[in-house]
mmCIF file of C-alpha atoms in Angstrom:
data_model
loop_
_atom_site.group_PDB
_atom_site.id
_atom_site.type_symbol
_atom_site.label_atom_id
_atom_site.label_comp_id
_atom_site.label_asym_id
_atom_site.label_seq_id
_atom_site.Cartn_x
_atom_site.Cartn_y
_atom_site.Cartn_z
ATOM 1 C CA MET Q 185 -4.704 7.405 -20.339
ATOM 2 C CA THR Q 186 -1.558 6.012 -18.711
ATOM 3 C CA LEU Q 187 -1.850 5.764 -14.920
ATOM 4 C CA ILE Q 188 1.636 4.342 -14.238
ATOM 5 C CA VAL Q 189 4.738 6.164 -15.494
ATOM 6 C CA ARG Q 190 8.042 4.263 -15.614
ATOM 7 C CA THR Q 191 11.414 5.954 -15.498
ATOM 8 C CA GLY Q 192 14.835 4.645 -14.493
ATOM 9 C CA ALA Q 193 18.453 5.378 -13.680
ATOM 10 C CA ARG Q 194 21.428 3.237 -12.665
ATOM 11 C CA GLY Q 195 19.459 0.041 -12.207
ATOM 12 C CA ILE Q 196 16.537 1.567 -10.281
ATOM 13 C CA ALA Q 197 13.138 1.563 -12.027
ATOM 14 C CA ALA Q 198 10.736 4.190 -10.717
ATOM 15 C CA LEU Q 199 7.031 3.407 -11.081
ATOM 16 C CA THR Q 200 4.939 6.519 -10.472
ATOM 17 C CA LEU Q 201 1.252 6.351 -9.603
ATOM 18 C CA ASP Q 202 -0.003 9.121 -11.880
ATOM 19 C CA SER Q 203 -3.726 9.553 -11.318
ATOM 20 C CA PRO Q 204 -3.841 12.701 -9.167
ATOM 21 C CA ALA Q 205 -7.407 13.559 -10.178
ATOM 22 C CA ASN Q 206 -8.693 10.748 -7.942
ATOM 23 C CA ARG Q 207 -5.740 10.863 -5.514
ATOM 24 C CA ASN Q 208 -4.164 7.759 -7.060
ATOM 25 C CA ALA Q 209 -7.074 5.631 -5.882
ATOM 26 C CA LEU Q 210 -6.948 1.907 -6.558
ATOM 27 C CA SER Q 211 -9.115 1.649 -9.645
ATOM 28 C CA ALA Q 212 -9.307 -1.485 -11.746
ATOM 29 C CA ALA Q 213 -7.251 0.276 -14.424
ATOM 30 C CA LEU Q 214 -4.493 1.446 -12.062
ATOM 31 C CA VAL Q 215 -4.164 -1.985 -10.436
ATOM 32 C CA GLY Q 216 -3.934 -3.627 -13.857
ATOM 33 C CA GLU Q 217 -1.309 -1.201 -15.136
ATOM 34 C CA LEU Q 218 0.785 -1.518 -11.988
ATOM 35 C CA ARG Q 219 0.735 -5.330 -12.191
ATOM 36 C CA ASP Q 220 1.892 -5.122 -15.814
ATOM 37 C CA ALA Q 221 4.667 -2.654 -14.940
ATOM 38 C CA LEU Q 222 5.918 -4.863 -12.108
ATOM 39 C CA ALA Q 223 6.000 -7.870 -14.420
ATOM 40 C CA ASP Q 224 8.057 -5.862 -16.912
ATOM 41 C CA CYS Q 225 10.519 -4.907 -14.152
ATOM 42 C CA ALA Q 226 10.794 -8.527 -13.025
ATOM 43 C CA ALA Q 227 11.723 -9.575 -16.566
ATOM 44 C CA ASP Q 228 14.184 -6.726 -17.153
ATOM 45 C CA ASP Q 229 17.726 -7.773 -16.256
ATOM 46 C CA THR Q 230 18.843 -4.146 -16.082
ATOM 47 C CA VAL Q 231 16.511 -3.450 -13.141
ATOM 48 C CA ARG Q 232 18.094 -4.014 -9.735
ATOM 49 C CA ALA Q 233 15.216 -2.593 -7.654
ATOM 50 C CA VAL Q 234 11.909 -0.744 -8.016
ATOM 51 C CA VAL Q 235 10.875 2.545 -6.410
ATOM 52 C CA LEU Q 236 7.106 3.005 -6.109
ATOM 53 C CA THR Q 237 6.165 6.680 -5.852
ATOM 54 C CA HIS Q 238 3.406 9.104 -6.807
ATOM 55 C CA THR Q 239 2.396 12.424 -8.290
ATOM 56 C CA GLY Q 240 0.227 14.872 -6.376
ATOM 57 C CA SER Q 241 -0.341 15.210 -2.643
ATOM 58 C CA THR Q 242 -1.576 11.639 -2.123
ATOM 59 C CA PHE Q 243 0.395 8.420 -2.472
ATOM 60 C CA CYS Q 244 -2.818 6.365 -2.612
ATOM 61 C CA ALA Q 245 -6.316 7.112 -1.296
ATOM 62 C CA GLY Q 246 -7.379 3.464 -1.123
ATOM 63 C CA ALA Q 247 -10.025 1.813 -3.275
ATOM 64 C CA ASP Q 248 -11.655 3.869 -6.017
ATOM 65 C CA LEU Q 249 -15.289 3.613 -4.904
ATOM 66 C CA THR Q 250 -16.510 4.559 -8.393
ATOM 67 C CA ALA Q 251 -14.415 1.977 -10.297
ATOM 68 C CA PRO Q 252 -13.007 -0.509 -7.761
ATOM 69 C CA PRO Q 253 -10.686 -3.324 -8.755
ATOM 70 C CA ASP Q 254 -11.696 -6.935 -8.427
ATOM 71 C CA PRO Q 255 -10.605 -7.956 -4.901
ATOM 72 C CA GLU Q 256 -8.647 -10.901 -6.286
ATOM 73 C CA ALA Q 257 -6.765 -8.543 -8.616
ATOM 74 C CA PHE Q 258 -5.779 -6.266 -5.739
ATOM 75 C CA VAL Q 259 -4.686 -9.217 -3.602
ATOM 76 C CA GLY Q 260 -2.730 -10.439 -6.624
ATOM 77 C CA LEU Q 261 -1.010 -7.051 -6.886
ATOM 78 C CA MET Q 262 0.050 -7.076 -3.233
ATOM 79 C CA ARG Q 263 1.312 -10.649 -3.523
ATOM 80 C CA GLU Q 264 3.287 -9.824 -6.657
ATOM 81 C CA ILE Q 265 5.052 -6.958 -4.877
ATOM 82 C CA VAL Q 266 5.932 -9.250 -1.978
ATOM 83 C CA ALA Q 267 7.042 -12.079 -4.292
ATOM 84 C CA LEU Q 268 8.914 -9.917 -6.827
ATOM 85 C CA PRO Q 269 12.526 -11.165 -6.844
ATOM 86 C CA LYS Q 270 13.688 -7.539 -6.741
ATOM 87 C CA PRO Q 271 13.265 -5.146 -3.804
ATOM 88 C CA VAL Q 272 10.400 -2.660 -3.981
ATOM 89 C CA VAL Q 273 10.939 0.637 -2.149
ATOM 90 C CA ALA Q 274 8.053 3.012 -1.469
ATOM 91 C CA ARG Q 275 8.764 6.745 -1.690
ATOM 92 C CA VAL Q 276 5.952 8.628 0.051
ATOM 93 C CA THR Q 277 5.593 12.401 0.202
ATOM 94 C CA GLY Q 278 1.830 12.591 0.654
ATOM 95 C CA HIS Q 279 -1.203 10.979 2.206
ATOM 96 C CA VAL Q 280 -1.954 7.255 2.389
ATOM 97 C CA ARG Q 281 -5.401 5.939 3.227
ATOM 98 C CA ALA Q 282 -7.149 2.576 3.639
ATOM 99 C CA GLY Q 283 -6.118 0.166 0.870
ATOM 100 C CA GLY Q 284 -3.165 2.397 0.086
ATOM 101 C CA LEU Q 285 -1.619 1.207 3.351
ATOM 102 C CA GLY Q 286 -1.834 -2.375 2.113
ATOM 103 C CA LEU Q 287 0.005 -1.360 -1.049
ATOM 104 C CA LEU Q 288 2.623 0.465 1.018
ATOM 105 C CA ALA Q 289 3.070 -2.434 3.450
ATOM 106 C CA ALA Q 290 3.655 -4.855 0.575
ATOM 107 C CA CYS Q 291 6.848 -2.952 -0.260
ATOM 108 C CA ASP Q 292 10.103 -4.141 1.280
ATOM 109 C CA ILE Q 293 11.292 -0.708 2.403
ATOM 110 C CA ALA Q 294 9.356 2.550 2.749
ATOM 111 C CA VAL Q 295 10.679 6.088 3.144
ATOM 112 C CA ALA Q 296 8.125 8.751 4.071
ATOM 113 C CA GLY Q 297 8.473 12.524 4.213
ATOM 114 C CA GLU Q 298 7.332 14.954 6.884
ATOM 115 C CA GLY Q 299 4.190 15.931 4.997
ATOM 116 C CA SER Q 300 2.860 12.392 4.704
ATOM 117 C CA SER Q 301 -0.047 11.087 6.760
ATOM 118 C CA PHE Q 302 -1.709 7.722 7.193
ATOM 119 C CA ALA Q 303 -5.123 6.399 8.223
ATOM 120 C CA LEU Q 304 -7.042 3.131 8.134
ATOM 121 C CA THR Q 305 -10.462 4.623 7.489
ATOM 122 C CA GLU Q 306 -12.369 1.407 6.733
ATOM 123 C CA SER Q 307 -14.176 1.154 10.079
ATOM 124 C CA ARG Q 308 -15.684 4.602 9.465
ATOM 125 C CA LEU Q 309 -17.216 3.316 6.210
ATOM 126 C CA GLY Q 310 -18.750 0.142 7.627
ATOM 127 C CA LEU Q 311 -15.822 -1.903 6.345
ATOM 128 C CA ALA Q 312 -12.626 -3.437 7.760
ATOM 129 C CA PRO Q 313 -8.983 -3.611 6.592
ATOM 130 C CA ALA Q 314 -9.562 -7.202 5.522
ATOM 131 C CA VAL Q 315 -7.359 -8.144 2.565
ATOM 132 C CA ILE Q 316 -4.723 -5.525 3.398
ATOM 133 C CA SER Q 317 -4.167 -7.323 6.704
ATOM 134 C CA LEU Q 318 -2.117 -9.792 4.655
ATOM 135 C CA THR Q 319 0.660 -7.211 4.367
ATOM 136 C CA LEU Q 320 -0.118 -4.905 7.299
ATOM 137 C CA LEU Q 321 -0.318 -7.275 10.257
ATOM 138 C CA PRO Q 322 3.102 -8.903 9.690
ATOM 139 C CA ARG Q 323 4.637 -5.433 9.575
ATOM 140 C CA VAL Q 324 2.821 -3.224 12.087
ATOM 141 C CA ASP Q 325 3.118 -3.311 15.876
ATOM 142 C CA ARG Q 326 0.064 -5.197 17.167
ATOM 143 C CA THR Q 327 -0.850 -2.635 19.826
ATOM 144 C CA ALA Q 328 -0.806 0.102 17.184
ATOM 145 C CA ALA Q 329 -2.853 -2.066 14.814
ATOM 146 C CA ASN Q 330 -5.473 -2.487 17.529
ATOM 147 C CA ARG Q 331 -5.762 1.284 17.835
ATOM 148 C CA TYR Q 332 -5.662 2.405 14.233
ATOM 149 C CA TYR Q 333 -7.771 -0.443 12.820
ATOM 150 C CA LEU Q 334 -10.556 0.466 15.231
ATOM 151 C CA THR Q 335 -10.435 4.264 15.422
ATOM 152 C CA GLY Q 336 -9.439 5.308 11.899
ATOM 153 C CA GLU Q 337 -7.268 8.062 13.410
ATOM 154 C CA ARG Q 338 -4.758 9.879 11.257
ATOM 155 C CA PHE Q 339 -1.057 9.562 12.140
ATOM 156 C CA ASP Q 340 2.148 11.055 10.795
ATOM 157 C CA ALA Q 341 5.382 9.698 9.349
ATOM 158 C CA ALA Q 342 7.176 9.578 12.694
ATOM 159 C CA GLU Q 343 4.396 7.431 14.156
ATOM 160 C CA ALA Q 344 4.351 5.284 11.008
ATOM 161 C CA ALA Q 345 8.062 4.604 11.538
ATOM 162 C CA ARG Q 346 7.583 3.912 15.252
ATOM 163 C CA ILE Q 347 4.952 1.240 14.590
ATOM 164 C CA GLY Q 348 6.866 -0.371 11.719
ATOM 165 C CA LEU Q 349 4.697 0.721 8.796
ATOM 166 C CA VAL Q 350 7.522 2.711 7.211
ATOM 167 C CA THR Q 351 11.259 2.127 7.452
ATOM 168 C CA VAL Q 352 12.419 5.745 7.568
ATOM 169 C CA ALA Q 353 10.640 8.999 8.386
ATOM 170 C CA ALA Q 354 12.796 11.652 6.737
ATOM 171 C CA GLU Q 355 12.769 15.440 6.625
ATOM 172 C CA ASP Q 356 14.212 15.119 3.118
ATOM 173 C CA VAL Q 357 12.917 12.046 1.292
ATOM 174 C CA GLU Q 358 15.728 12.037 -1.254
ATOM 175 C CA LYS Q 359 18.351 12.066 1.496
ATOM 176 C CA GLY Q 360 16.471 9.289 3.260
ATOM 177 C CA LEU Q 361 16.375 7.220 0.083
ATOM 178 C CA ALA Q 362 20.008 7.742 -0.911
ATOM 179 C CA PRO Q 363 21.674 5.189 1.411
ATOM 180 C CA VAL Q 364 18.923 2.644 0.722
ATOM 181 C CA LEU Q 365 19.329 2.874 -3.045
ATOM 182 C CA ASP Q 366 23.131 2.884 -2.755
ATOM 183 C CA GLY Q 367 22.961 -0.325 -0.732
ATOM 184 C CA LEU Q 368 20.657 -1.971 -3.274
ATOM 185 C CA ARG Q 369 22.941 -0.991 -6.147
ATOM 186 C CA ARG Q 370 25.912 -2.554 -4.345
ATOM 187 C CA ALA Q 371 24.096 -5.863 -3.774
ATOM 188 C CA SER Q 372 24.147 -8.644 -6.366
ATOM 189 C CA PRO Q 373 20.891 -9.608 -8.119
ATOM 190 C CA GLN Q 374 21.175 -13.134 -6.739
ATOM 191 C CA GLY Q 375 21.924 -11.849 -3.247
ATOM 192 C CA LEU Q 376 18.931 -9.517 -3.323
ATOM 193 C CA ALA Q 377 16.537 -12.194 -4.567
ATOM 194 C CA ALA Q 378 17.705 -14.784 -2.049
ATOM 195 C CA SER Q 379 17.661 -12.329 0.843
ATOM 196 C CA LYS Q 380 14.187 -11.063 -0.033
ATOM 197 C CA GLU Q 381 12.932 -14.632 -0.269
ATOM 198 C CA LEU Q 382 13.982 -15.205 3.346
ATOM 199 C CA VAL Q 383 12.187 -12.174 4.792
ATOM 200 C CA THR Q 384 8.980 -12.605 2.758
ATOM 201 C CA ALA Q 385 8.453 -16.361 3.149
ATOM 202 C CA THR Q 386 6.068 -16.076 6.105
ATOM 203 C CA VAL Q 387 4.032 -13.335 4.441
ATOM 204 C CA LEU Q 388 3.638 -15.369 1.244
ATOM 205 C CA ARG Q 389 2.466 -18.374 3.252
ATOM 206 C CA SER Q 390 -0.197 -16.193 4.878
ATOM 207 C CA PHE Q 391 -1.422 -15.176 1.406
ATOM 208 C CA ASP Q 392 -1.770 -18.840 0.467
ATOM 209 C CA GLN Q 393 -3.535 -19.659 3.730
ATOM 210 C CA TYR Q 394 -5.825 -16.673 4.330
ATOM 211 C CA ALA Q 395 -6.349 -14.696 1.105
ATOM 212 C CA GLU Q 396 -9.445 -16.548 -0.068
ATOM 213 C CA ASP Q 397 -11.237 -16.123 3.265
ATOM 214 C CA LEU Q 398 -10.322 -12.446 3.519
ATOM 215 C CA ILE Q 399 -11.517 -11.756 -0.030
ATOM 216 C CA ALA Q 400 -14.881 -13.337 0.850
ATOM 217 C CA ARG Q 401 -15.070 -11.356 4.092
ATOM 218 C CA SER Q 402 -14.297 -8.118 2.268
ATOM 219 C CA ALA Q 403 -16.940 -8.804 -0.379
ATOM 220 C CA ALA Q 404 -19.582 -9.469 2.287
ATOM 221 C CA LEU Q 405 -18.771 -6.206 4.037
ATOM 222 C CA PHE Q 406 -18.890 -4.194 0.807
ATOM 223 C CA ALA Q 407 -22.329 -5.657 0.034
ATOM 224 C CA SER Q 408 -23.771 -4.755 3.455
ATOM 225 C CA ASP Q 409 -26.278 -2.000 4.206
ATOM 226 C CA GLU Q 410 -23.876 -0.294 6.597
ATOM 227 C CA ALA Q 411 -21.130 -0.137 3.970
ATOM 228 C CA ARG Q 412 -23.537 1.300 1.408
ATOM 229 C CA GLU Q 413 -24.462 4.008 3.900
ATOM 230 C CA GLY Q 414 -20.823 4.620 4.800
ATOM 231 C CA MET Q 415 -19.658 4.931 1.199
ATOM 232 C CA THR Q 416 -22.647 7.100 0.221
ATOM 233 C CA ALA Q 417 -21.980 9.402 3.165
ATOM 234 C CA PHE Q 418 -18.310 9.624 2.183
ATOM 235 C CA LEU Q 419 -19.140 10.559 -1.406
ATOM 236 C CA GLU Q 420 -21.743 13.070 -0.195
ATOM 237 C CA ARG Q 421 -19.282 14.519 2.330
ATOM 238 C CA ARG Q 422 -21.552 13.957 5.337
ATOM 239 C CA ASP Q 423 -21.495 11.864 8.492
ATOM 240 C CA PRO Q 424 -23.006 8.372 8.152
ATOM 241 C CA ALA Q 425 -26.199 7.632 10.064
ATOM 242 C CA TRP Q 426 -24.435 5.859 12.951
ATOM 243 C CA VAL Q 427 -22.316 8.856 14.035
ATOM 244 C CA ARG Q 428 -23.399 10.136 17.435
#
């Protein structure tokens, strides 16, 4: 079954996360297909930019707890989005949770609709937003990161724009996207690649410096007793033992 659908028009390749049955969760298969699709876009001279979007009511629910990707593969996916010599624009009309925020933050520009919502739910599962910090922390206001990393609260598109997670919170996502895509179409391929290289250099250096440690930290958390309880409680739709 294909989990990533590619379409295109006038130099813009749209990659659609198409696994609504599990809310476009980051399974090993979805991560692998998305990496392949991005590589194809990078090699295609007709592609000026990439729009990453979704089917269903959820952009991405985070890691698929039943078939999770290898942490190195997911880190590789985020790095490839950041390093892609073509802009990647997220189009969000639904919910984004946990690891999905790392995927979103790896994109260069993000436009979110009124019905979208966001939450870093890891702390409620006995985990932490470890590897996704590589893309989130350079982008998100630090005071907001302190709050949402710790509490797991849900917030809306307007708040996501205020804290820097998304670029535009729009009543109409297509209207919000239109000037962005027009600007990208008017830019030269060389100009886009060189400009993106400037704004992503610091983020790529942080991948090289911190990714290995964060992967190890994430693996240790996932293997812990608290995380097992948190994930079991989530799948059983109950509160974990530590809730008071």
